[in-house]
């Protein structure tokens, strides 16, 4: 009889232990959810980690879409920094509603030199006989443009790709710390109002209304450019901006909450937007082996318009 009582008591203890375990697991899940929602996914934390990640980025792709005065421009720019500093751009210019109004350009840029070629050149222009101009002989020919002083790091594509509203590169730790401190101290980027939640391709993101102080951004870009080795900038000069301190730009930042990477920017009051992808991709941007001076290529294209 006593044995039966002991067995029943043992089973009851097991049931109670299992119930405690289930309750403990549920509490743990709730606590993790609270941590993720209020700490890990805290909008300020996500925003600051995104800014930090922009300075540890070795490569990325930026797509720029803009629509101005009846013309649509799309630029897909791939950038790599570090051991190799190069940028690759595929640009399309089009006039909506006109099949003849489309130009496609491929460009490759280094800190000092730009290379460009036309892959499609259909324009609305006509020759003196009123016929469409045949630009086919010029397609695929590379034109090279380099500074008059070879040591200057003024390559247009590479500079424009990096020295932008949110610069990105793989910066050394000491410079990264100084740059992040400058951003925070001078409030280069500040967000206000409600932070909205959304998703793109199944990935969660947060949307911020951001004010960019253009005066301090100009100083920040100068320091950033000098830190990554662009010698027309002086990283030690902390106040080079000629813009009023009150000059601002209003934008929306879209941030992937999982990767803490910037996924997009929309410029308030305009048709211009950026999207970002392929962070850290292994790139191989090869320079053309055969090319002419860009000025000579432009002269050749001009000569075709008279035929």
PDB file of C-alpha atoms in Angstrom:
ATOM      1  CA  UNK A   1       0.000   0.000   0.000  1.00  0.00           C
ATOM      2  CA  UNK A   2       2.783   2.405   0.960  1.00  0.00           C
ATOM      3  CA  UNK A   3       4.553   1.613  -2.291  1.00  0.00           C
ATOM      4  CA  UNK A   4       1.474   2.696  -4.295  1.00  0.00           C
ATOM      5  CA  UNK A   5       1.270   5.961  -2.381  1.00  0.00           C
ATOM      6  CA  UNK A   6       4.967   6.670  -2.998  1.00  0.00           C
ATOM      7  CA  UNK A   7       4.565   5.932  -6.724  1.00  0.00           C
ATOM      8  CA  UNK A   8       1.596   8.291  -6.976  1.00  0.00           C
ATOM      9  CA  UNK A   9       3.484  10.976  -5.091  1.00  0.00           C
ATOM     10  CA  UNK A  10       6.489  10.590  -7.423  1.00  0.00           C
ATOM     11  CA  UNK A  11       4.286  11.001 -10.510  1.00  0.00           C
ATOM     12  CA  UNK A  12       2.709  14.129  -9.041  1.00  0.00           C
ATOM     13  CA  UNK A  13       6.137  15.642  -8.460  1.00  0.00           C
ATOM     14  CA  UNK A  14       7.121  14.886 -12.076  1.00  0.00           C
ATOM     15  CA  UNK A  15       3.969  16.560 -13.369  1.00  0.00           C
ATOM     16  CA  UNK A  16       4.596  19.636 -11.181  1.00  0.00           C
ATOM     17  CA  UNK A  17       8.247  19.776 -12.332  1.00  0.00           C
ATOM     18  CA  UNK A  18       7.196  19.635 -15.972  1.00  0.00           C
ATOM     19  CA  UNK A  19       4.644  22.362 -15.386  1.00  0.00           C
ATOM     20  CA  UNK A  20       7.340  24.531 -13.794  1.00  0.00           C
ATOM     21  CA  UNK A  21       9.608  23.856 -16.764  1.00  0.00           C
ATOM     22  CA  UNK A  22       6.906  24.855 -19.258  1.00  0.00           C
ATOM     23  CA  UNK A  23       6.132  28.010 -17.286  1.00  0.00           C
ATOM     24  CA  UNK A  24       9.857  28.802 -17.106  1.00  0.00           C
ATOM     25  CA  UNK A  25      10.233  28.400 -20.884  1.00  0.00           C
ATOM     26  CA  UNK A  26       7.210  30.620 -21.516  1.00  0.00           C
ATOM     27  CA  UNK A  27       8.591  33.297 -19.194  1.00  0.00           C
ATOM     28  CA  UNK A  28      11.982  33.081 -20.933  1.00  0.00           C
ATOM     29  CA  UNK A  29      10.356  33.503 -24.357  1.00  0.00           C
ATOM     30  CA  UNK A  30       8.417  36.514 -23.072  1.00  0.00           C
ATOM     31  CA  UNK A  31      11.576  38.067 -21.617  1.00  0.00           C
ATOM     32  CA  UNK A  32      13.464  37.514 -24.892  1.00  0.00           C
ATOM     33  CA  UNK A  33      10.589  39.124 -26.784  1.00  0.00           C
ATOM     34  CA  UNK A  34      10.649  42.112 -24.438  1.00  0.00           C
ATOM     35  CA  UNK A  35      14.442  42.419 -24.846  1.00  0.00           C
ATOM     36  CA  UNK A  36      14.225  42.265 -28.649  1.00  0.00           C
ATOM     37  CA  UNK A  37      11.385  44.778 -28.821  1.00  0.00           C
ATOM     38  CA  UNK A  38      12.558  47.337 -26.273  1.00  0.00           C
ATOM     39  CA  UNK A  39      16.344  46.900 -26.362  1.00  0.00           C
ATOM     40  CA  UNK A  40      17.654  45.154 -29.485  1.00  0.00           C
ATOM     41  CA  UNK A  41      15.104  46.732 -31.855  1.00  0.00           C
ATOM     42  CA  UNK A  42      15.095  50.074 -30.056  1.00  0.00           C
ATOM     43  CA  UNK A  43      14.943  52.715 -32.855  1.00  0.00           C
ATOM     44  CA  UNK A  44      17.832  54.771 -31.467  1.00  0.00           C
ATOM     45  CA  UNK A  45      20.005  51.649 -31.098  1.00  0.00           C
ATOM     46  CA  UNK A  46      19.210  50.517 -34.668  1.00  0.00           C
ATOM     47  CA  UNK A  47      19.912  54.016 -36.032  1.00  0.00           C
ATOM     48  CA  UNK A  48      23.283  54.338 -34.293  1.00  0.00           C
ATOM     49  CA  UNK A  49      24.387  50.836 -35.282  1.00  0.00           C
ATOM     50  CA  UNK A  50      23.522  51.628 -38.890  1.00  0.00           C
ATOM     51  CA  UNK A  51      25.766  54.709 -38.789  1.00  0.00           C
ATOM     52  CA  UNK A  52      28.574  52.628 -37.292  1.00  0.00           C
ATOM     53  CA  UNK A  53      28.176  49.985 -40.009  1.00  0.00           C
ATOM     54  CA  UNK A  54      28.595  52.579 -42.774  1.00  0.00           C
ATOM     55  CA  UNK A  55      32.228  52.919 -41.663  1.00  0.00           C
ATOM     56  CA  UNK A  56      32.971  49.171 -41.737  1.00  0.00           C
ATOM     57  CA  UNK A  57      31.669  48.587 -45.271  1.00  0.00           C
ATOM     58  CA  UNK A  58      34.138  47.133 -47.757  1.00  0.00           C
ATOM     59  CA  UNK A  59      31.694  46.970 -50.689  1.00  0.00           C
ATOM     60  CA  UNK A  60      28.088  47.731 -51.564  1.00  0.00           C
ATOM     61  CA  UNK A  61      25.723  48.565 -54.412  1.00  0.00           C
ATOM     62  CA  UNK A  62      23.795  51.826 -54.544  1.00  0.00           C
ATOM     63  CA  UNK A  63      20.935  52.383 -56.989  1.00  0.00           C
ATOM     64  CA  UNK A  64      19.929  55.989 -57.643  1.00  0.00           C
ATOM     65  CA  UNK A  65      16.626  56.832 -59.298  1.00  0.00           C
ATOM     66  CA  UNK A  66      15.736  60.381 -60.239  1.00  0.00           C
ATOM     67  CA  UNK A  67      13.150  62.041 -62.460  1.00  0.00           C
ATOM     68  CA  UNK A  68      13.810  65.637 -63.463  1.00  0.00           C
ATOM     69  CA  UNK A  69      12.207  67.769 -66.192  1.00  0.00           C
ATOM     70  CA  UNK A  70      10.836  64.877 -68.221  1.00  0.00           C
ATOM     71  CA  UNK A  71      13.950  62.708 -68.035  1.00  0.00           C
ATOM     72  CA  UNK A  72      14.441  59.595 -65.934  1.00  0.00           C
ATOM     73  CA  UNK A  73      17.912  58.711 -64.681  1.00  0.00           C
ATOM     74  CA  UNK A  74      18.833  55.370 -63.162  1.00  0.00           C
ATOM     75  CA  UNK A  75      22.327  54.645 -61.842  1.00  0.00           C
ATOM     76  CA  UNK A  76      23.454  51.328 -60.411  1.00  0.00           C
ATOM     77  CA  UNK A  77      26.782  51.951 -58.684  1.00  0.00           C
ATOM     78  CA  UNK A  78      28.955  49.239 -57.168  1.00  0.00           C
ATOM     79  CA  UNK A  79      31.753  50.352 -54.864  1.00  0.00           C
ATOM     80  CA  UNK A  80      34.675  48.538 -53.280  1.00  0.00           C
ATOM     81  CA  UNK A  81      37.139  50.092 -50.818  1.00  0.00           C
ATOM     82  CA  UNK A  82      40.178  48.848 -48.967  1.00  0.00           C
ATOM     83  CA  UNK A  83      42.965  46.995 -50.779  1.00  0.00           C
ATOM     84  CA  UNK A  84      41.317  48.008 -54.078  1.00  0.00           C
ATOM     85  CA  UNK A  85      39.411  51.274 -54.461  1.00  0.00           C
ATOM     86  CA  UNK A  86      37.089  51.238 -57.457  1.00  0.00           C
ATOM     87  CA  UNK A  87      33.554  52.011 -58.524  1.00  0.00           C
ATOM     88  CA  UNK A  88      31.448  50.650 -61.376  1.00  0.00           C
ATOM     89  CA  UNK A  89      28.346  52.390 -62.706  1.00  0.00           C
ATOM     90  CA  UNK A  90      25.676  51.353 -65.196  1.00  0.00           C
ATOM     91  CA  UNK A  91      23.610  54.432 -66.025  1.00  0.00           C
ATOM     92  CA  UNK A  92      20.423  54.697 -68.060  1.00  0.00           C
ATOM     93  CA  UNK A  93      18.981  58.010 -69.239  1.00  0.00           C
ATOM     94  CA  UNK A  94      15.546  57.850 -70.829  1.00  0.00           C
ATOM     95  CA  UNK A  95      12.671  60.041 -71.933  1.00  0.00           C
ATOM     96  CA  UNK A  96       9.403  58.299 -71.023  1.00  0.00           C
ATOM     97  CA  UNK A  97       7.173  57.764 -74.046  1.00  0.00           C
ATOM     98  CA  UNK A  98       9.999  57.953 -76.588  1.00  0.00           C
ATOM     99  CA  UNK A  99      11.678  54.687 -77.610  1.00  0.00           C
ATOM    100  CA  UNK A 100      14.446  56.639 -79.357  1.00  0.00           C
ATOM    101  CA  UNK A 101      15.260  58.658 -76.261  1.00  0.00           C
ATOM    102  CA  UNK A 102      17.499  56.276 -74.332  1.00  0.00           C
ATOM    103  CA  UNK A 103      21.196  56.374 -73.508  1.00  0.00           C
ATOM    104  CA  UNK A 104      23.115  53.732 -71.566  1.00  0.00           C
ATOM    105  CA  UNK A 105      26.586  54.375 -70.204  1.00  0.00           C
ATOM    106  CA  UNK A 106      29.002  52.100 -68.346  1.00  0.00           C
ATOM    107  CA  UNK A 107      31.709  53.761 -66.247  1.00  0.00           C
ATOM    108  CA  UNK A 108      34.548  52.540 -64.065  1.00  0.00           C
ATOM    109  CA  UNK A 109      36.256  54.847 -61.618  1.00  0.00           C
ATOM    110  CA  UNK A 110      39.376  54.798 -59.460  1.00  0.00           C
ATOM    111  CA  UNK A 111      40.425  57.544 -57.028  1.00  0.00           C
ATOM    112  CA  UNK A 112      42.330  59.224 -59.886  1.00  0.00           C
ATOM    113  CA  UNK A 113      40.818  58.113 -63.206  1.00  0.00           C
ATOM    114  CA  UNK A 114      37.468  57.548 -64.936  1.00  0.00           C
ATOM    115  CA  UNK A 115      36.677  55.262 -67.877  1.00  0.00           C
ATOM    116  CA  UNK A 116      33.357  55.450 -69.752  1.00  0.00           C
ATOM    117  CA  UNK A 117      31.703  53.871 -72.760  1.00  0.00           C
ATOM    118  CA  UNK A 118      28.296  54.058 -74.407  1.00  0.00           C
ATOM    119  CA  UNK A 119      26.437  50.774 -74.826  1.00  0.00           C
ATOM    120  CA  UNK A 120      23.219  52.346 -76.177  1.00  0.00           C
ATOM    121  CA  UNK A 121      23.011  55.772 -77.788  1.00  0.00           C
ATOM    122  CA  UNK A 122      19.547  56.464 -79.177  1.00  0.00           C
ATOM    123  CA  UNK A 123      18.719  60.148 -79.149  1.00  0.00           C
ATOM    124  CA  UNK A 124      15.939  62.298 -80.504  1.00  0.00           C
ATOM    125  CA  UNK A 125      18.530  64.321 -82.441  1.00  0.00           C
ATOM    126  CA  UNK A 126      18.499  64.285 -86.257  1.00  0.00           C
ATOM    127  CA  UNK A 127      21.203  65.067 -88.791  1.00  0.00           C
ATOM    128  CA  UNK A 128      20.979  67.809 -91.416  1.00  0.00           C
ATOM    129  CA  UNK A 129      18.926  65.468 -93.634  1.00  0.00           C
ATOM    130  CA  UNK A 130      16.372  64.921 -90.884  1.00  0.00           C
ATOM    131  CA  UNK A 131      17.374  61.306 -90.347  1.00  0.00           C
ATOM    132  CA  UNK A 132      18.245  59.494 -87.132  1.00  0.00           C
ATOM    133  CA  UNK A 133      21.952  59.551 -86.357  1.00  0.00           C
ATOM    134  CA  UNK A 134      23.788  56.226 -86.413  1.00  0.00           C
ATOM    135  CA  UNK A 135      26.040  56.128 -83.371  1.00  0.00           C
ATOM    136  CA  UNK A 136      26.752  52.382 -83.638  1.00  0.00           C
ATOM    137  CA  UNK A 137      30.466  52.809 -84.546  1.00  0.00           C
ATOM    138  CA  UNK A 138      31.062  54.562 -81.202  1.00  0.00           C
ATOM    139  CA  UNK A 139      29.371  51.960 -79.020  1.00  0.00           C
ATOM    140  CA  UNK A 140      31.710  49.982 -76.775  1.00  0.00           C
ATOM    141  CA  UNK A 141      34.656  52.344 -77.171  1.00  0.00           C
ATOM    142  CA  UNK A 142      36.217  53.304 -73.856  1.00  0.00           C
ATOM    143  CA  UNK A 143      37.138  56.893 -73.108  1.00  0.00           C
ATOM    144  CA  UNK A 144      39.595  57.724 -70.314  1.00  0.00           C
ATOM    145  CA  UNK A 145      39.570  60.898 -68.229  1.00  0.00           C
ATOM    146  CA  UNK A 146      42.332  61.577 -65.714  1.00  0.00           C
ATOM    147  CA  UNK A 147      43.404  64.712 -63.803  1.00  0.00           C
ATOM    148  CA  UNK A 148      46.131  66.946 -65.171  1.00  0.00           C
ATOM    149  CA  UNK A 149      48.174  66.113 -62.063  1.00  0.00           C
ATOM    150  CA  UNK A 150      48.306  62.321 -61.840  1.00  0.00           C
ATOM    151  CA  UNK A 151      48.693  62.265 -58.055  1.00  0.00           C
ATOM    152  CA  UNK A 152      45.364  64.009 -57.399  1.00  0.00           C
ATOM    153  CA  UNK A 153      42.583  61.699 -56.211  1.00  0.00           C
ATOM    154  CA  UNK A 154      39.820  63.530 -58.042  1.00  0.00           C
ATOM    155  CA  UNK A 155      38.310  60.674 -60.021  1.00  0.00           C
ATOM    156  CA  UNK A 156      34.728  61.865 -60.530  1.00  0.00           C
ATOM    157  CA  UNK A 157      32.837  58.560 -60.284  1.00  0.00           C
ATOM    158  CA  UNK A 158      34.691  57.196 -57.257  1.00  0.00           C
ATOM    159  CA  UNK A 159      34.412  60.502 -55.394  1.00  0.00           C
ATOM    160  CA  UNK A 160      30.729  60.986 -56.197  1.00  0.00           C
ATOM    161  CA  UNK A 161      29.956  57.412 -55.156  1.00  0.00           C
ATOM    162  CA  UNK A 162      31.584  57.779 -51.736  1.00  0.00           C
ATOM    163  CA  UNK A 163      31.313  61.465 -50.875  1.00  0.00           C
ATOM    164  CA  UNK A 164      27.543  61.478 -50.588  1.00  0.00           C
ATOM    165  CA  UNK A 165      24.810  62.179 -48.045  1.00  0.00           C
ATOM    166  CA  UNK A 166      25.788  59.003 -46.173  1.00  0.00           C
ATOM    167  CA  UNK A 167      29.416  58.105 -46.981  1.00  0.00           C
ATOM    168  CA  UNK A 168      30.422  54.453 -46.738  1.00  0.00           C
ATOM    169  CA  UNK A 169      33.820  52.743 -46.636  1.00  0.00           C
ATOM    170  CA  UNK A 170      35.937  50.421 -44.525  1.00  0.00           C
ATOM    171  CA  UNK A 171      37.635  52.975 -42.268  1.00  0.00           C
ATOM    172  CA  UNK A 172      40.399  52.116 -39.778  1.00  0.00           C
ATOM    173  CA  UNK A 173      39.202  51.776 -36.152  1.00  0.00           C
ATOM    174  CA  UNK A 174      40.789  54.983 -34.841  1.00  0.00           C
ATOM    175  CA  UNK A 175      39.342  57.137 -37.636  1.00  0.00           C
ATOM    176  CA  UNK A 176      36.006  55.354 -37.310  1.00  0.00           C
ATOM    177  CA  UNK A 177      35.800  56.280 -33.632  1.00  0.00           C
ATOM    178  CA  UNK A 178      36.594  59.927 -34.378  1.00  0.00           C
ATOM    179  CA  UNK A 179      34.078  60.105 -37.226  1.00  0.00           C
ATOM    180  CA  UNK A 180      31.286  58.556 -35.159  1.00  0.00           C
ATOM    181  CA  UNK A 181      32.053  60.968 -32.344  1.00  0.00           C
ATOM    182  CA  UNK A 182      31.814  63.883 -34.801  1.00  0.00           C
ATOM    183  CA  UNK A 183      28.437  62.662 -36.075  1.00  0.00           C
ATOM    184  CA  UNK A 184      27.071  62.335 -32.546  1.00  0.00           C
ATOM    185  CA  UNK A 185      28.511  65.553 -31.112  1.00  0.00           C
ATOM    186  CA  UNK A 186      27.429  67.736 -34.024  1.00  0.00           C
ATOM    187  CA  UNK A 187      24.128  65.955 -34.721  1.00  0.00           C
ATOM    188  CA  UNK A 188      24.842  65.482 -38.409  1.00  0.00           C
ATOM    189  CA  UNK A 189      21.870  63.103 -38.642  1.00  0.00           C
ATOM    190  CA  UNK A 190      18.883  63.424 -36.303  1.00  0.00           C
ATOM    191  CA  UNK A 191      15.508  61.711 -36.525  1.00  0.00           C
ATOM    192  CA  UNK A 192      12.203  62.919 -35.144  1.00  0.00           C
ATOM    193  CA  UNK A 193       8.560  61.881 -35.036  1.00  0.00           C
ATOM    194  CA  UNK A 194       7.212  58.346 -35.164  1.00  0.00           C
ATOM    195  CA  UNK A 195       9.493  55.593 -36.461  1.00  0.00           C
ATOM    196  CA  UNK A 196       7.442  53.356 -38.741  1.00  0.00           C
ATOM    197  CA  UNK A 197       7.839  49.605 -39.130  1.00  0.00           C
ATOM    198  CA  UNK A 198       7.685  47.843 -42.490  1.00  0.00           C
ATOM    199  CA  UNK A 199       9.268  45.079 -44.514  1.00  0.00           C
ATOM    200  CA  UNK A 200      11.006  44.624 -47.863  1.00  0.00           C
ATOM    201  CA  UNK A 201      11.327  41.178 -49.409  1.00  0.00           C
ATOM    202  CA  UNK A 202      10.254  39.683 -46.110  1.00  0.00           C
ATOM    203  CA  UNK A 203      12.913  41.493 -44.084  1.00  0.00           C
ATOM    204  CA  UNK A 204      11.809  43.902 -41.324  1.00  0.00           C
ATOM    205  CA  UNK A 205      12.874  47.522 -41.551  1.00  0.00           C
ATOM    206  CA  UNK A 206      12.374  50.792 -39.722  1.00  0.00           C
ATOM    207  CA  UNK A 207      11.601  54.081 -41.491  1.00  0.00           C
ATOM    208  CA  UNK A 208      12.967  57.315 -39.983  1.00  0.00           C
ATOM    209  CA  UNK A 209      12.246  60.956 -40.769  1.00  0.00           C
ATOM    210  CA  UNK A 210      15.744  62.395 -40.716  1.00  0.00           C
ATOM    211  CA  UNK A 211      17.132  65.910 -40.760  1.00  0.00           C
ATOM    212  CA  UNK A 212      20.653  66.212 -42.159  1.00  0.00           C
ATOM    213  CA  UNK A 213      22.645  69.266 -41.112  1.00  0.00           C
ATOM    214  CA  UNK A 214      24.445  70.171 -44.349  1.00  0.00           C
ATOM    215  CA  UNK A 215      26.999  72.444 -42.647  1.00  0.00           C
ATOM    216  CA  UNK A 216      28.276  69.669 -40.394  1.00  0.00           C
ATOM    217  CA  UNK A 217      27.836  67.076 -43.140  1.00  0.00           C
ATOM    218  CA  UNK A 218      30.294  69.011 -45.297  1.00  0.00           C
ATOM    219  CA  UNK A 219      32.823  68.950 -42.470  1.00  0.00           C
ATOM    220  CA  UNK A 220      32.152  65.252 -41.897  1.00  0.00           C
ATOM    221  CA  UNK A 221      32.685  64.434 -45.582  1.00  0.00           C
ATOM    222  CA  UNK A 222      35.971  66.347 -45.540  1.00  0.00           C
ATOM    223  CA  UNK A 223      37.233  64.322 -42.588  1.00  0.00           C
ATOM    224  CA  UNK A 224      35.906  61.066 -44.073  1.00  0.00           C
ATOM    225  CA  UNK A 225      37.556  61.741 -47.455  1.00  0.00           C
ATOM    226  CA  UNK A 226      40.892  62.511 -45.834  1.00  0.00           C
ATOM    227  CA  UNK A 227      40.709  59.382 -43.658  1.00  0.00           C
ATOM    228  CA  UNK A 228      40.210  57.077 -46.650  1.00  0.00           C
ATOM    229  CA  UNK A 229      43.113  58.627 -48.561  1.00  0.00           C
ATOM    230  CA  UNK A 230      41.481  61.116 -50.939  1.00  0.00           C
ATOM    231  CA  UNK A 231      44.161  63.782 -50.887  1.00  0.00           C
ATOM    232  CA  UNK A 232      41.998  66.730 -51.947  1.00  0.00           C
ATOM    233  CA  UNK A 233      40.436  66.471 -48.470  1.00  0.00           C
ATOM    234  CA  UNK A 234      42.116  67.312 -45.186  1.00  0.00           C
ATOM    235  CA  UNK A 235      41.011  65.050 -42.326  1.00  0.00           C
ATOM    236  CA  UNK A 236      42.668  67.352 -39.782  1.00  0.00           C
ATOM    237  CA  UNK A 237      40.656  70.400 -40.859  1.00  0.00           C
ATOM    238  CA  UNK A 238      37.477  70.107 -38.806  1.00  0.00           C
ATOM    239  CA  UNK A 239      35.686  73.252 -39.976  1.00  0.00           C
ATOM    240  CA  UNK A 240      35.888  73.750 -43.729  1.00  0.00           C
ATOM    241  CA  UNK A 241      32.154  74.175 -44.408  1.00  0.00           C
ATOM    242  CA  UNK A 242      31.039  77.356 -46.139  1.00  0.00           C
ATOM    243  CA  UNK A 243      27.350  76.538 -45.599  1.00  0.00           C
ATOM    244  CA  UNK A 244      25.239  78.215 -42.898  1.00  0.00           C
ATOM    245  CA  UNK A 245      24.735  76.072 -39.803  1.00  0.00           C
ATOM    246  CA  UNK A 246      20.995  76.305 -40.369  1.00  0.00           C
ATOM    247  CA  UNK A 247      21.131  74.587 -43.802  1.00  0.00           C
ATOM    248  CA  UNK A 248      19.361  71.233 -43.633  1.00  0.00           C
ATOM    249  CA  UNK A 249      18.111  68.429 -45.894  1.00  0.00           C
ATOM    250  CA  UNK A 250      15.039  66.361 -44.998  1.00  0.00           C
ATOM    251  CA  UNK A 251      15.108  62.702 -45.979  1.00  0.00           C
ATOM    252  CA  UNK A 252      13.738  59.322 -44.965  1.00  0.00           C
ATOM    253  CA  UNK A 253      16.126  56.550 -43.942  1.00  0.00           C
ATOM    254  CA  UNK A 254      15.105  52.918 -44.385  1.00  0.00           C
ATOM    255  CA  UNK A 255      17.115  50.596 -42.143  1.00  0.00           C
ATOM    256  CA  UNK A 256      17.143  46.785 -42.182  1.00  0.00           C
ATOM    257  CA  UNK A 257      16.606  45.860 -38.520  1.00  0.00           C
ATOM    258  CA  UNK A 258      18.305  42.461 -38.865  1.00  0.00           C
ATOM    259  CA  UNK A 259      21.560  43.566 -40.505  1.00  0.00           C
ATOM    260  CA  UNK A 260      21.518  47.161 -39.202  1.00  0.00           C
ATOM    261  CA  UNK A 261      22.350  48.283 -42.747  1.00  0.00           C
ATOM    262  CA  UNK A 262      20.923  51.267 -44.584  1.00  0.00           C
ATOM    263  CA  UNK A 263      18.554  49.884 -47.210  1.00  0.00           C
ATOM    264  CA  UNK A 264      17.249  53.102 -48.734  1.00  0.00           C
ATOM    265  CA  UNK A 265      16.944  56.893 -48.712  1.00  0.00           C
ATOM    266  CA  UNK A 266      14.129  59.053 -50.041  1.00  0.00           C
ATOM    267  CA  UNK A 267      14.701  62.769 -50.510  1.00  0.00           C
ATOM    268  CA  UNK A 268      11.702  64.703 -49.234  1.00  0.00           C
ATOM    269  CA  UNK A 269       9.987  66.894 -51.818  1.00  0.00           C
ATOM    270  CA  UNK A 270      11.774  65.303 -54.787  1.00  0.00           C
ATOM    271  CA  UNK A 271      11.527  62.246 -57.039  1.00  0.00           C
ATOM    272  CA  UNK A 272      15.015  61.137 -56.021  1.00  0.00           C
ATOM    273  CA  UNK A 273      15.691  57.960 -54.063  1.00  0.00           C
ATOM    274  CA  UNK A 274      18.555  55.605 -53.204  1.00  0.00           C
ATOM    275  CA  UNK A 275      18.467  51.888 -52.487  1.00  0.00           C
ATOM    276  CA  UNK A 276      21.370  49.851 -51.118  1.00  0.00           C
ATOM    277  CA  UNK A 277      22.201  46.159 -51.434  1.00  0.00           C
ATOM    278  CA  UNK A 278      24.998  43.570 -51.729  1.00  0.00           C
ATOM    279  CA  UNK A 279      26.918  44.724 -48.662  1.00  0.00           C
ATOM    280  CA  UNK A 280      30.289  42.970 -48.368  1.00  0.00           C
ATOM    281  CA  UNK A 281      30.021  41.199 -51.735  1.00  0.00           C
ATOM    282  CA  UNK A 282      33.242  39.913 -53.281  1.00  0.00           C
ATOM    283  CA  UNK A 283      33.744  42.176 -56.297  1.00  0.00           C
ATOM    284  CA  UNK A 284      36.060  42.155 -59.268  1.00  0.00           C
ATOM    285  CA  UNK A 285      35.966  45.475 -61.089  1.00  0.00           C
ATOM    286  CA  UNK A 286      38.497  45.218 -63.914  1.00  0.00           C
ATOM    287  CA  UNK A 287      39.867  48.267 -65.701  1.00  0.00           C
ATOM    288  CA  UNK A 288      39.684  48.399 -69.527  1.00  0.00           C
ATOM    289  CA  UNK A 289      42.928  47.573 -71.328  1.00  0.00           C
ATOM    290  CA  UNK A 290      42.190  49.543 -74.478  1.00  0.00           C
ATOM    291  CA  UNK A 291      40.866  53.105 -74.470  1.00  0.00           C
ATOM    292  CA  UNK A 292      41.230  56.591 -75.940  1.00  0.00           C
ATOM    293  CA  UNK A 293      41.062  59.978 -74.290  1.00  0.00           C
ATOM    294  CA  UNK A 294      37.490  60.836 -73.336  1.00  0.00           C
ATOM    295  CA  UNK A 295      37.749  64.132 -75.207  1.00  0.00           C
ATOM    296  CA  UNK A 296      38.671  62.229 -78.384  1.00  0.00           C
ATOM    297  CA  UNK A 297      35.726  59.874 -77.933  1.00  0.00           C
ATOM    298  CA  UNK A 298      33.378  62.829 -77.580  1.00  0.00           C
ATOM    299  CA  UNK A 299      34.810  64.390 -80.753  1.00  0.00           C
ATOM    300  CA  UNK A 300      34.300  61.122 -82.612  1.00  0.00           C
ATOM    301  CA  UNK A 301      30.668  60.930 -81.474  1.00  0.00           C
ATOM    302  CA  UNK A 302      30.161  64.525 -82.539  1.00  0.00           C
ATOM    303  CA  UNK A 303      31.565  63.738 -85.995  1.00  0.00           C
ATOM    304  CA  UNK A 304      28.989  60.944 -86.436  1.00  0.00           C
ATOM    305  CA  UNK A 305      26.183  63.446 -85.971  1.00  0.00           C
ATOM    306  CA  UNK A 306      27.240  65.278 -89.138  1.00  0.00           C
ATOM    307  CA  UNK A 307      27.082  62.190 -91.355  1.00  0.00           C
TER     308      UNK A 307
END
